[in-house]
PDB file of C-alpha atoms in Angstrom:
ATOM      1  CA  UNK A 145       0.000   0.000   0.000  1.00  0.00           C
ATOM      2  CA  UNK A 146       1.512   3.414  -0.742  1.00  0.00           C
ATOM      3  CA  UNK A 147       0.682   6.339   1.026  1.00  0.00           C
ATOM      4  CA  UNK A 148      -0.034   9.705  -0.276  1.00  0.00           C
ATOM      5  CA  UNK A 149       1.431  13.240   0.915  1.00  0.00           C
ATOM      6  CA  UNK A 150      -1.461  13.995   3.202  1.00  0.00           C
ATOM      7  CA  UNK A 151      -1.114  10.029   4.830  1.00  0.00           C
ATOM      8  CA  UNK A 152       3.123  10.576   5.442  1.00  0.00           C
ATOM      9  CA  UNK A 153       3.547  11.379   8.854  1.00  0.00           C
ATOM     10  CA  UNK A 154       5.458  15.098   9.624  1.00  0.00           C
ATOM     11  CA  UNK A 155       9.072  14.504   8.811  1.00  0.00           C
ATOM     12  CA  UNK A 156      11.529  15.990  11.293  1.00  0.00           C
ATOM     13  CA  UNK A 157      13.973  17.687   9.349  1.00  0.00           C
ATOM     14  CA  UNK A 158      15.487  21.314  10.726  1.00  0.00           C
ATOM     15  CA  UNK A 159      13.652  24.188   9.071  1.00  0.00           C
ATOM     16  CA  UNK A 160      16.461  25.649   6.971  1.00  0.00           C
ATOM     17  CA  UNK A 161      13.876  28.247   5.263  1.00  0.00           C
ATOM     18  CA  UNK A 162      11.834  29.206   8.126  1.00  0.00           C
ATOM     19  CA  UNK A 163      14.644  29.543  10.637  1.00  0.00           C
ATOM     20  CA  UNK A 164      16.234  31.979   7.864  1.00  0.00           C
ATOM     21  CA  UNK A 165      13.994  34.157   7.062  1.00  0.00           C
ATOM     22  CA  UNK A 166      13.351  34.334  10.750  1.00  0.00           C
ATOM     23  CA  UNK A 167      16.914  34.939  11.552  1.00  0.00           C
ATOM     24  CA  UNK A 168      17.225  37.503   8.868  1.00  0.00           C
ATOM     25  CA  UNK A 169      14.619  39.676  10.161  1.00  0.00           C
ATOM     26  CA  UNK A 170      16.296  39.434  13.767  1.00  0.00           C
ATOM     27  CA  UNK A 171      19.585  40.919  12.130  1.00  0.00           C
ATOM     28  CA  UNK A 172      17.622  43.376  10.177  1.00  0.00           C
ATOM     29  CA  UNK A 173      16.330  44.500  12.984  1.00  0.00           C
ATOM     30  CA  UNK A 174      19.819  44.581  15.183  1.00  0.00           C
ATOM     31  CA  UNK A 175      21.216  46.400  12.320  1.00  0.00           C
ATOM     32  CA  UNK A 176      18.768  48.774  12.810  1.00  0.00           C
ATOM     33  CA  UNK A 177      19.199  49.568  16.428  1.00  0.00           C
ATOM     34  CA  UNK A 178      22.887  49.607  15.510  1.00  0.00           C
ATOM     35  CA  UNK A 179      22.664  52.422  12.951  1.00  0.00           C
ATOM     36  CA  UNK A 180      19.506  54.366  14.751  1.00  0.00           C
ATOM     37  CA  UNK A 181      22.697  55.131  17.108  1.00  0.00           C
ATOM     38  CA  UNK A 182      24.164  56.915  14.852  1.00  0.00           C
ATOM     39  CA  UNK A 183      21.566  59.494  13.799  1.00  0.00           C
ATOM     40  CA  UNK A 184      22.791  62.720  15.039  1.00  0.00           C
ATOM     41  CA  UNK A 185      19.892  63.920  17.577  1.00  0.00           C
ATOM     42  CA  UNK A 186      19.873  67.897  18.180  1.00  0.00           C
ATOM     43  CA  UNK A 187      19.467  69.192  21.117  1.00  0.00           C
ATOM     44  CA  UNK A 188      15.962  70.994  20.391  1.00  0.00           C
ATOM     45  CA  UNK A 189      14.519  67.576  19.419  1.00  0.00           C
ATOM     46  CA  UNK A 190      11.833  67.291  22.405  1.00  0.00           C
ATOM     47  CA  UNK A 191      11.306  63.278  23.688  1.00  0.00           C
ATOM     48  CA  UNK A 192      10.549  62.111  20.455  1.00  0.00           C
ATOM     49  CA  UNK A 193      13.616  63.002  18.514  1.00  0.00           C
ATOM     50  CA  UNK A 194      14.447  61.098  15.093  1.00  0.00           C
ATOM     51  CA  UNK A 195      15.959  58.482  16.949  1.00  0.00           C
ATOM     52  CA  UNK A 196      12.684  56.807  18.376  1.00  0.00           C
ATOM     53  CA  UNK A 197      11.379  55.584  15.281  1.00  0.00           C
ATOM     54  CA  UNK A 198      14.328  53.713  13.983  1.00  0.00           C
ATOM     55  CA  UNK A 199      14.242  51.940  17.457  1.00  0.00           C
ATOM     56  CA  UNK A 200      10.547  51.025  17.443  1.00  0.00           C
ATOM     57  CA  UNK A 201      11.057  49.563  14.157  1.00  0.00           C
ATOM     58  CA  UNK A 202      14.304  47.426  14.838  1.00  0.00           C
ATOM     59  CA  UNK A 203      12.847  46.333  18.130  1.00  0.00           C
ATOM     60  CA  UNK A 204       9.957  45.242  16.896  1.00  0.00           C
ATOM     61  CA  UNK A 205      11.951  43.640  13.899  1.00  0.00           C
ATOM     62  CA  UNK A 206      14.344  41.920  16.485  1.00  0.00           C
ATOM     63  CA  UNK A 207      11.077  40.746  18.800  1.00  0.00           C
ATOM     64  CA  UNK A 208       8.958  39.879  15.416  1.00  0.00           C
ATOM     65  CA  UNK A 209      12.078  37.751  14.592  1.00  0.00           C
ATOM     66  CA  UNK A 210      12.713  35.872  17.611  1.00  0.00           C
ATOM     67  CA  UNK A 211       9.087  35.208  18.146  1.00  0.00           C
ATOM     68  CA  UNK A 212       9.436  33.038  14.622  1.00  0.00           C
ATOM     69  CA  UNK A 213      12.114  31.639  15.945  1.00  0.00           C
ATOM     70  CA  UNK A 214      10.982  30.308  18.946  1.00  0.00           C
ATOM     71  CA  UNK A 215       7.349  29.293  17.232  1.00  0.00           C
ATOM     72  CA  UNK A 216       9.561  27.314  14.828  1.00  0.00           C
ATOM     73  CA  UNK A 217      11.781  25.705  17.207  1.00  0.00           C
ATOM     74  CA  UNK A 218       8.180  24.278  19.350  1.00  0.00           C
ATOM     75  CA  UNK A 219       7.057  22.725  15.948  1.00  0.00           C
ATOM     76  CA  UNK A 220       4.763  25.668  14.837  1.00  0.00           C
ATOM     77  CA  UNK A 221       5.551  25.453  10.659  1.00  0.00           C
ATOM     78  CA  UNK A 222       4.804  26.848   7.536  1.00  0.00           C
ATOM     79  CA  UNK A 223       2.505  24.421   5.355  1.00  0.00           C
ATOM     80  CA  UNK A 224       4.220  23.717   2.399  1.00  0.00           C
ATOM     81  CA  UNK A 225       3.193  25.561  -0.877  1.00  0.00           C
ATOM     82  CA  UNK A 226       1.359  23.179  -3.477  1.00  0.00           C
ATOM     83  CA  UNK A 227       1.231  25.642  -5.900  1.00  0.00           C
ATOM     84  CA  UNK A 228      -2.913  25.829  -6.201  1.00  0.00           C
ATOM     85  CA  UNK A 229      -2.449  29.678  -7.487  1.00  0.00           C
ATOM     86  CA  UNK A 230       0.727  29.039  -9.284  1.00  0.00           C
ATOM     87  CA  UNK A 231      -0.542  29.087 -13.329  1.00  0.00           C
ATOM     88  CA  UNK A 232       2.770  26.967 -14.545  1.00  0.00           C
ATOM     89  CA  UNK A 233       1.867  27.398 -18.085  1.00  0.00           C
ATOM     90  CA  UNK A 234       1.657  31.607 -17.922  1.00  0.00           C
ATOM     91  CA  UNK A 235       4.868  33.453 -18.764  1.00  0.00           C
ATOM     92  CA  UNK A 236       6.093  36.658 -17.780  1.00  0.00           C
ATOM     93  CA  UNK A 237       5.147  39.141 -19.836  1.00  0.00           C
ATOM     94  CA  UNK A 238       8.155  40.683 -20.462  1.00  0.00           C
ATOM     95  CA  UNK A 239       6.808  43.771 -22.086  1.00  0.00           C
ATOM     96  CA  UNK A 240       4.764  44.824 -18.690  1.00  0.00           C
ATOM     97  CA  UNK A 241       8.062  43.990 -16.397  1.00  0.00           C
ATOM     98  CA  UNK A 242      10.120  46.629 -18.502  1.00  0.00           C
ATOM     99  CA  UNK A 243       7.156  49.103 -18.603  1.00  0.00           C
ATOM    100  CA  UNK A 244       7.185  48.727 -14.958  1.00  0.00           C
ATOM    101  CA  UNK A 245      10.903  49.651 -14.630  1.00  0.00           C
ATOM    102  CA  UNK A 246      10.702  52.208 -17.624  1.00  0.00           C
ATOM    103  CA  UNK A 247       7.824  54.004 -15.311  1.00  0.00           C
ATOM    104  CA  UNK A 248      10.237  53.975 -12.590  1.00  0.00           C
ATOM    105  CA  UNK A 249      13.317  55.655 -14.304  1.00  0.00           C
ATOM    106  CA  UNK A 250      11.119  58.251 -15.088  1.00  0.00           C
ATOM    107  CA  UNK A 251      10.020  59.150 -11.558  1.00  0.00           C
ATOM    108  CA  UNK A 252      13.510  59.427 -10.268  1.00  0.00           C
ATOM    109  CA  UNK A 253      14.525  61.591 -13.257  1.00  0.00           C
ATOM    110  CA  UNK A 254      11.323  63.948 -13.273  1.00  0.00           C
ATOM    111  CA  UNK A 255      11.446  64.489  -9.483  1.00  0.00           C
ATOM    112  CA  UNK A 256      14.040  67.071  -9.450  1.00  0.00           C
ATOM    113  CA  UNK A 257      12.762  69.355 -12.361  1.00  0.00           C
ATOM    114  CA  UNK A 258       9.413  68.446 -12.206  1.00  0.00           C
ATOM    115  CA  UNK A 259       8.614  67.937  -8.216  1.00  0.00           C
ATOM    116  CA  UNK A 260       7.676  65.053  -6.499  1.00  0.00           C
ATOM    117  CA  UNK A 261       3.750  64.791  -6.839  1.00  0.00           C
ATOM    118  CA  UNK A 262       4.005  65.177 -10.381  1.00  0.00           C
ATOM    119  CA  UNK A 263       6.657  62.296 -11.089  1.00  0.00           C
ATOM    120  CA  UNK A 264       4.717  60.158  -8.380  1.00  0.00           C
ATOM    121  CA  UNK A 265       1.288  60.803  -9.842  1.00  0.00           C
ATOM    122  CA  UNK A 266       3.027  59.152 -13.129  1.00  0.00           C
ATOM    123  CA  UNK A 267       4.935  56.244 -11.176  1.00  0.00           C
ATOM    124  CA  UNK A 268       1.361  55.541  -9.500  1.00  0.00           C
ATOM    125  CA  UNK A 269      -1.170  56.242 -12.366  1.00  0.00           C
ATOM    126  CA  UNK A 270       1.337  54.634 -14.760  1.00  0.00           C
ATOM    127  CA  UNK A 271       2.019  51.593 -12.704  1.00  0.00           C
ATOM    128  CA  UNK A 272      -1.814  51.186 -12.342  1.00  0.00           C
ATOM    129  CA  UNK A 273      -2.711  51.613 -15.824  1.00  0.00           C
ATOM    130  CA  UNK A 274       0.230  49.102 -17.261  1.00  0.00           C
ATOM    131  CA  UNK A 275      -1.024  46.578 -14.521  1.00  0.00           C
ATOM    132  CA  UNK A 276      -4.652  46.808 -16.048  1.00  0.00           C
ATOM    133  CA  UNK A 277      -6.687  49.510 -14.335  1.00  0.00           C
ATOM    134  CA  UNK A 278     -10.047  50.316 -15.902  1.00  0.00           C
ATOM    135  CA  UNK A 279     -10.956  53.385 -17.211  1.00  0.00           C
ATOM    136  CA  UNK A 280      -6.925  54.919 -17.589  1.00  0.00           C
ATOM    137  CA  UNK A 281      -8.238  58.095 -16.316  1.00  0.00           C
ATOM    138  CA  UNK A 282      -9.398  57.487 -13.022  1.00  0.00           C
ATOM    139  CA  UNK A 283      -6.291  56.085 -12.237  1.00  0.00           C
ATOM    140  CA  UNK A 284      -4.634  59.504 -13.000  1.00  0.00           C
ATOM    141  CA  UNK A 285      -6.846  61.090 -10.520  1.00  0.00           C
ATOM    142  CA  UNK A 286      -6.323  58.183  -7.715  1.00  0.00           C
ATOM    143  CA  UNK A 287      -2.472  58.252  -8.673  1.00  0.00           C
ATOM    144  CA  UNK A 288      -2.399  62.395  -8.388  1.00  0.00           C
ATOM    145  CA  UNK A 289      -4.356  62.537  -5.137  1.00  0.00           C
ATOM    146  CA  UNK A 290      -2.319  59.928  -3.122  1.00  0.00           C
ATOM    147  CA  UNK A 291       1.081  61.405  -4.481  1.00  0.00           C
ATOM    148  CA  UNK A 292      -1.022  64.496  -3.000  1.00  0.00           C
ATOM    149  CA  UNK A 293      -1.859  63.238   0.441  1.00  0.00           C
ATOM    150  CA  UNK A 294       1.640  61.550   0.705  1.00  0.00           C
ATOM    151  CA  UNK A 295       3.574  65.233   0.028  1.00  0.00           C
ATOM    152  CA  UNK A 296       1.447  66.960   2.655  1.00  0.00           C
ATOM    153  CA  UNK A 297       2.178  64.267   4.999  1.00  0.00           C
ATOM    154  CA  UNK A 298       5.697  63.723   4.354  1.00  0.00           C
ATOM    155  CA  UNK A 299       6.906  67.073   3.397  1.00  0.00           C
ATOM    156  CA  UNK A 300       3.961  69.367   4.603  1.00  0.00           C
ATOM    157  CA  UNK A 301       3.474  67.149   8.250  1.00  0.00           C
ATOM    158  CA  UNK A 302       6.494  65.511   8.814  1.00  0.00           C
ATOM    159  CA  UNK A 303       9.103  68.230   7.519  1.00  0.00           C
ATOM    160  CA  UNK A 304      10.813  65.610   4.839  1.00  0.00           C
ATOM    161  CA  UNK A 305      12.610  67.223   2.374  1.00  0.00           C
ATOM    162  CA  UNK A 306      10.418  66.052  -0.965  1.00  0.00           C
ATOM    163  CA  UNK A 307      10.731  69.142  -3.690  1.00  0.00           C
ATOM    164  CA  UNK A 308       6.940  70.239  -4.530  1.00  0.00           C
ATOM    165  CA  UNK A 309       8.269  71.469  -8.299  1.00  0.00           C
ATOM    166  CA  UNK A 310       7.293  74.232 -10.355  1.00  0.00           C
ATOM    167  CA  UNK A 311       3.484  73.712 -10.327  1.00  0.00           C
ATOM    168  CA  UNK A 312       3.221  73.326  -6.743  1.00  0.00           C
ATOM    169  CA  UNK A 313       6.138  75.698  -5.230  1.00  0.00           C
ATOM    170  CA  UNK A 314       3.633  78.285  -3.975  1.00  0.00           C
ATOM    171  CA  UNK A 315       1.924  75.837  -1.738  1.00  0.00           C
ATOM    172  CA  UNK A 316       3.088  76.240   1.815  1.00  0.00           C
ATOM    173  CA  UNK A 317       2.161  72.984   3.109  1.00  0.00           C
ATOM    174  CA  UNK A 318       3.699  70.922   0.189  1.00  0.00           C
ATOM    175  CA  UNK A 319       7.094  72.576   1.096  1.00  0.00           C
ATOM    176  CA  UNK A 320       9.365  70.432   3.264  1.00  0.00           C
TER     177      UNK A 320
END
């Protein structure tokens, strides 16, 4: 009688993979505490200077991390990919991939003279339209109002230095 996959019992081989990934994102994250050191803090910056966030994010990369590991270790694993929503006989379609990467060479050469909202309204509404989005304009208009939203927070909220361009220079809370 042979057994099928489902009837095998649970091989106990050492998670290779798993253990990886899980010790990868444990030295991400200690690389991050590392160089969130190194950020020069001035001495204006209140409690919250531009240190904290670097260390929430590597310490929750380094707990994240270890919590994987130590879920692995007790037997808690992945269940192995079968490939149900894998199409084997689809190919990549070339022509979309380098659209893809031609849309993003020309948001990092338009932000400069152009501004960023106006090369990331093309990287977004570009990316969107390539990838299939029905009708092309309303992607233009999603793509311009989150490049929108993201300058006022970043530059406008958050003080990040993103250059609003010619169309937008006027704008006081675009300017970071």
């Amino acid at each position: 009688m042979t057994t099928t996959r489902q009837e095998r019992p649970a091989e106990r081989t050492v998670p290779v993979g798993e253990l990886g990934f899980a010790g990868g994102v444990v030295a991400l994250g200690v690389f991050a505490l590392v160089r969130a050191g190194s950020i020069n803090e001035p001495l204006t910056a209140g409690s919250m200077g531009p240190r904290a966030l670097p260390y929430l994010v590597g310490g929750a990369l380094v707990l994240s991390g270890l919590a994987v590991v130590a879920a692995v270790l007790r037997g808690h694993r992945g269940e192995a990919e079968h490939g149900e929503d894998v199409a084997d006989d689809e190919h990549t379609d070339w022509r979309v991939v380098g659209m893809l990467v031609a849309l993003f060479l020309v948001h990092v050469f338009l932000i400069i003279p152009a501004g960023w909202p106006v090369a990331a309204t093309v990287l977004f509404s570009g990316s969107a339209v390539v990838l299939g989005a029905k009708p092309w304009w309303r992607a233009i208009v999603i793509g311009l109002l989150l490049a929108l939203v993201l300058q006022a927070s970043f530059a406008g909220g958050l003080g990040v230095s993103l250059p609003a361009g010619p169309l937008l220079e006027g704008v006081s809370f675009l300017r970071g």
